[in-house]
Amino acid sequence: MSQKNVVQLNAFGPLYVEGDVEVLDAEGNLLRKESGVWLCRCGNSQDKPFCDSSHIAAGFPDDGVFIAKGGEAPDDGGPLRIVALPNGPLVLRGPVIIYGADGAVGFAGEKCRLCRCGGSLDKPFCDSSHTKIGFTT
Ligand code: FES
C-alpha cells in the first residue's frame, strides 16, 4: 500500500508535508523529492519554498487552526506534487489530507492551493492576497 500524503499545519510556523512528496518549481524542475519536507507559509523564508525558521523573527501570527473544507482523499495513494508558483501559492496535486494545528482534518482531496505569502485571510488556502500585498519570490 502506498504511503499517505499528509500536510500538517504548525501553529505560528510552517507546513510539514509527509509522504511521497515532490516539490517542483513552476518550470517543472524538481527541487526536492523526500518523505518529509518543511515548507514556508509565512512568506519570510530566504530559502523559499522551504522553511528557514524566519517565521520566529517575523512573529507569524497564524495559529494553524481552520474550518474544514474538502471531501475524501482516495485510498490509492500516489505522489503528491507541490508546485511553488512564482510570487504565488503552493499548488498541490495528488491525494492529500491536511491537518490543522489542533489535529483536526481540515481538508482531504487531490487539488488545492496553499498560501505561502502569509497574507491570505483564508489560511491555509490561497485567496489571492499575494497579489494585493505584492508578494515576491
Ligand atoms: S500565496 Fe498567500 S494568498 Fe496566495
PDB file of C-alpha atoms and ligand atoms in Angstrom:
ATOM      1  CA  MET A   1       0.000   0.000   0.000  1.00  0.00           C
ATOM      2  CA  SER A   2       1.255   3.443  -0.870  1.00  0.00           C
ATOM      3  CA  GLN A   3       2.206   5.929   1.754  1.00  0.00           C
ATOM      4  CA  LYS A   4      -0.432   8.511   2.644  1.00  0.00           C
ATOM      5  CA  ASN A   5       0.393  12.118   1.938  1.00  0.00           C
ATOM      6  CA  VAL A   6      -0.223  14.417   4.842  1.00  0.00           C
ATOM      7  CA  VAL A   7       0.169  18.142   5.381  1.00  0.00           C
ATOM      8  CA  GLN A   8       0.410  19.214   8.992  1.00  0.00           C
ATOM      9  CA  LEU A   9      -0.011  22.880   9.862  1.00  0.00           C
ATOM     10  CA  ASN A  10       2.162  24.075  12.684  1.00  0.00           C
ATOM     11  CA  ALA A  11       0.908  26.858  14.918  1.00  0.00           C
ATOM     12  CA  PHE A  12       2.738  30.108  14.118  1.00  0.00           C
ATOM     13  CA  GLY A  13       5.040  28.154  11.824  1.00  0.00           C
ATOM     14  CA  PRO A  14       5.463  26.177   8.619  1.00  0.00           C
ATOM     15  CA  LEU A  15       3.742  23.333   6.836  1.00  0.00           C
ATOM     16  CA  TYR A  16       5.181  19.869   7.352  1.00  0.00           C
ATOM     17  CA  VAL A  17       4.469  17.620   4.394  1.00  0.00           C
ATOM     18  CA  GLU A  18       4.949  13.887   4.730  1.00  0.00           C
ATOM     19  CA  GLY A  19       4.505  11.052   2.251  1.00  0.00           C
ATOM     20  CA  ASP A  20       5.568  10.601  -1.352  1.00  0.00           C
ATOM     21  CA  VAL A  21       6.381  14.259  -1.832  1.00  0.00           C
ATOM     22  CA  GLU A  22       7.851  16.088  -4.794  1.00  0.00           C
ATOM     23  CA  VAL A  23       8.447  19.836  -4.678  1.00  0.00           C
ATOM     24  CA  LEU A  24       8.861  21.494  -8.060  1.00  0.00           C
ATOM     25  CA  ASP A  25       9.317  24.968  -9.430  1.00  0.00           C
ATOM     26  CA  ALA A  26       6.921  26.420 -11.981  1.00  0.00           C
ATOM     27  CA  GLU A  27       9.069  25.103 -14.861  1.00  0.00           C
ATOM     28  CA  GLY A  28       8.712  21.568 -13.555  1.00  0.00           C
ATOM     29  CA  ASN A  29      12.242  21.316 -12.173  1.00  0.00           C
ATOM     30  CA  LEU A  30      12.410  19.003  -9.180  1.00  0.00           C
ATOM     31  CA  LEU A  31      13.578  20.935  -6.119  1.00  0.00           C
ATOM     32  CA  ARG A  32      13.214  18.075  -3.644  1.00  0.00           C
ATOM     33  CA  LYS A  33      11.794  14.565  -3.515  1.00  0.00           C
ATOM     34  CA  GLU A  34      11.520  13.491   0.078  1.00  0.00           C
ATOM     35  CA  SER A  35       9.352  11.668   2.552  1.00  0.00           C
ATOM     36  CA  GLY A  36       9.161  14.782   4.712  1.00  0.00           C
ATOM     37  CA  VAL A  37       9.678  18.463   3.990  1.00  0.00           C
ATOM     38  CA  TRP A  38       9.079  21.764   5.798  1.00  0.00           C
ATOM     39  CA  LEU A  39       7.537  24.467   3.631  1.00  0.00           C
ATOM     40  CA  CYS A  40       7.283  28.175   4.405  1.00  0.00           C
ATOM     41  CA  ARG A  41       3.810  29.626   4.852  1.00  0.00           C
ATOM     42  CA  CYS A  42       4.751  32.961   6.463  1.00  0.00           C
ATOM     43  CA  GLY A  43       6.328  34.434   3.327  1.00  0.00           C
ATOM     44  CA  ASN A  44       9.596  35.408   5.012  1.00  0.00           C
ATOM     45  CA  SER A  45      11.927  32.476   4.345  1.00  0.00           C
ATOM     46  CA  GLN A  46      15.129  33.263   2.471  1.00  0.00           C
ATOM     47  CA  ASP A  47      15.036  29.676   1.194  1.00  0.00           C
ATOM     48  CA  LYS A  48      11.539  29.631  -0.333  1.00  0.00           C
ATOM     49  CA  PRO A  49       9.601  27.455  -0.769  1.00  0.00           C
ATOM     50  CA  PHE A  50      11.330  25.795   2.191  1.00  0.00           C
ATOM     51  CA  CYS A  51      11.157  26.960   5.783  1.00  0.00           C
ATOM     52  CA  ASP A  52      14.286  28.548   7.278  1.00  0.00           C
ATOM     53  CA  SER A  53      12.641  29.423  10.617  1.00  0.00           C
ATOM     54  CA  SER A  54      12.128  33.076   9.646  1.00  0.00           C
ATOM     55  CA  HIS A  55       8.571  32.772  10.991  1.00  0.00           C
ATOM     56  CA  ILE A  56      10.005  33.106  14.502  1.00  0.00           C
ATOM     57  CA  ALA A  57      11.641  36.515  13.971  1.00  0.00           C
ATOM     58  CA  ALA A  58       8.662  37.607  11.868  1.00  0.00           C
ATOM     59  CA  GLY A  59       6.186  36.695  14.609  1.00  0.00           C
ATOM     60  CA  PHE A  60       3.952  34.863  12.149  1.00  0.00           C
ATOM     61  CA  PRO A  61       0.561  35.124  13.853  1.00  0.00           C
ATOM     62  CA  ASP A  62      -1.429  32.219  12.397  1.00  0.00           C
ATOM     63  CA  ASP A  63      -2.412  29.529  14.897  1.00  0.00           C
ATOM     64  CA  GLY A  64      -2.851  26.894  12.180  1.00  0.00           C
ATOM     65  CA  VAL A  65      -6.441  26.088  13.100  1.00  0.00           C
ATOM     66  CA  PHE A  66      -9.010  26.382  10.332  1.00  0.00           C
ATOM     67  CA  ILE A  67     -12.536  25.419   9.384  1.00  0.00           C
ATOM     68  CA  ALA A  68     -12.664  22.129   7.498  1.00  0.00           C
ATOM     69  CA  LYS A  69     -13.339  22.027   3.783  1.00  0.00           C
ATOM     70  CA  GLY A  70     -12.941  19.389   1.114  1.00  0.00           C
ATOM     71  CA  GLY A  71     -14.039  15.784   0.738  1.00  0.00           C
ATOM     72  CA  GLU A  72     -12.459  12.350   0.879  1.00  0.00           C
ATOM     73  CA  ALA A  73      -8.943  11.592  -0.313  1.00  0.00           C
ATOM     74  CA  PRO A  74      -8.687   8.422  -2.421  1.00  0.00           C
ATOM     75  CA  ASP A  75      -7.273   5.276  -0.772  1.00  0.00           C
ATOM     76  CA  ASP A  76      -4.854   4.561  -3.604  1.00  0.00           C
ATOM     77  CA  GLY A  77      -2.060   6.831  -2.584  1.00  0.00           C
ATOM     78  CA  GLY A  78       0.355   8.081  -5.206  1.00  0.00           C
ATOM     79  CA  PRO A  79       2.703  11.015  -5.263  1.00  0.00           C
ATOM     80  CA  LEU A  80       1.873  14.471  -4.032  1.00  0.00           C
ATOM     81  CA  ARG A  81       3.336  17.083  -6.360  1.00  0.00           C
ATOM     82  CA  ILE A  82       3.735  20.566  -4.965  1.00  0.00           C
ATOM     83  CA  VAL A  83       4.477  23.358  -7.411  1.00  0.00           C
ATOM     84  CA  ALA A  84       5.711  26.642  -5.986  1.00  0.00           C
ATOM     85  CA  LEU A  85       4.262  29.302  -8.264  1.00  0.00           C
ATOM     86  CA  PRO A  86       6.387  32.421  -8.669  1.00  0.00           C
ATOM     87  CA  ASN A  87       5.010  35.218  -6.466  1.00  0.00           C
ATOM     88  CA  GLY A  88       2.067  32.981  -5.616  1.00  0.00           C
ATOM     89  CA  PRO A  89       0.834  29.905  -3.805  1.00  0.00           C
ATOM     90  CA  LEU A  90       1.839  26.284  -3.497  1.00  0.00           C
ATOM     91  CA  VAL A  91      -0.250  24.212  -5.896  1.00  0.00           C
ATOM     92  CA  LEU A  92      -0.858  20.681  -4.608  1.00  0.00           C
ATOM     93  CA  ARG A  93      -1.789  17.851  -6.964  1.00  0.00           C
ATOM     94  CA  GLY A  94      -2.265  14.337  -5.664  1.00  0.00           C
ATOM     95  CA  PRO A  95      -4.042  12.679  -2.771  1.00  0.00           C
ATOM     96  CA  VAL A  96      -3.548  14.597   0.431  1.00  0.00           C
ATOM     97  CA  ILE A  97      -5.030  15.109   3.865  1.00  0.00           C
ATOM     98  CA  ILE A  98      -4.404  18.420   5.597  1.00  0.00           C
ATOM     99  CA  TYR A  99      -4.463  18.582   9.375  1.00  0.00           C
ATOM    100  CA  GLY A 100      -4.842  21.772  11.327  1.00  0.00           C
ATOM    101  CA  ALA A 101      -2.588  22.523  14.269  1.00  0.00           C
ATOM    102  CA  ASP A 102      -5.391  21.262  16.504  1.00  0.00           C
ATOM    103  CA  GLY A 103      -5.085  17.803  14.903  1.00  0.00           C
ATOM    104  CA  ALA A 104      -8.424  18.034  13.080  1.00  0.00           C
ATOM    105  CA  VAL A 105      -8.716  17.025   9.435  1.00  0.00           C
ATOM    106  CA  GLY A 106      -9.256  20.277   7.591  1.00  0.00           C
ATOM    107  CA  PHE A 107      -9.087  19.063   4.001  1.00  0.00           C
ATOM    108  CA  ALA A 108      -8.981  15.800   2.113  1.00  0.00           C
ATOM    109  CA  GLY A 109      -8.745  15.779  -1.653  1.00  0.00           C
ATOM    110  CA  GLU A 110      -6.491  15.916  -4.677  1.00  0.00           C
ATOM    111  CA  LYS A 111      -6.222  19.580  -5.589  1.00  0.00           C
ATOM    112  CA  CYS A 112      -5.701  22.706  -3.572  1.00  0.00           C
ATOM    113  CA  ARG A 113      -3.679  25.890  -3.429  1.00  0.00           C
ATOM    114  CA  LEU A 114      -1.957  26.748  -0.189  1.00  0.00           C
ATOM    115  CA  CYS A 115      -0.865  30.220   0.836  1.00  0.00           C
ATOM    116  CA  ARG A 116       2.856  30.804   1.151  1.00  0.00           C
ATOM    117  CA  CYS A 117       2.812  34.605   1.343  1.00  0.00           C
ATOM    118  CA  GLY A 118       1.374  34.730   4.847  1.00  0.00           C
ATOM    119  CA  GLY A 119      -1.330  37.182   3.799  1.00  0.00           C
ATOM    120  CA  SER A 120      -4.347  35.014   2.997  1.00  0.00           C
ATOM    121  CA  LEU A 121      -7.479  35.641   5.018  1.00  0.00           C
ATOM    122  CA  ASP A 122      -8.474  32.016   4.324  1.00  0.00           C
ATOM    123  CA  LYS A 123      -5.339  30.245   5.604  1.00  0.00           C
ATOM    124  CA  PRO A 124      -4.051  27.726   4.847  1.00  0.00           C
ATOM    125  CA  PHE A 125      -5.603  28.247   1.419  1.00  0.00           C
ATOM    126  CA  CYS A 126      -4.632  30.936  -1.068  1.00  0.00           C
ATOM    127  CA  ASP A 127      -7.234  33.676  -1.517  1.00  0.00           C
ATOM    128  CA  SER A 128      -5.103  35.678  -3.979  1.00  0.00           C
ATOM    129  CA  SER A 129      -3.995  38.146  -1.322  1.00  0.00           C
ATOM    130  CA  HIS A 130      -0.450  37.563  -2.591  1.00  0.00           C
ATOM    131  CA  THR A 131      -1.269  39.918  -5.480  1.00  0.00           C
ATOM    132  CA  LYS A 132      -2.591  42.661  -3.186  1.00  0.00           C
ATOM    133  CA  ILE A 133       0.380  42.554  -0.834  1.00  0.00           C
ATOM    134  CA  GLY A 134       2.954  42.352  -3.652  1.00  0.00           C
ATOM    135  CA  PHE A 135       4.439  39.039  -2.563  1.00  0.00           C
ATOM    136  CA  THR A 136       7.615  38.256  -4.475  1.00  0.00           C
ATOM    137  CA  THR A 137       9.692  35.130  -4.537  1.00  0.00           C
TER     138      THR A 137
HETATM  139  S1  FES B   1       0.013  32.834  -1.665  1.00  0.00           S
HETATM  140 FE1  FES B   1      -0.833  33.850   0.074  1.00  0.00          FE
HETATM  141  S2  FES B   1      -2.816  34.441  -0.616  1.00  0.00           S
HETATM  142 FE2  FES B   1      -1.949  33.433  -2.333  1.00  0.00          FE
END
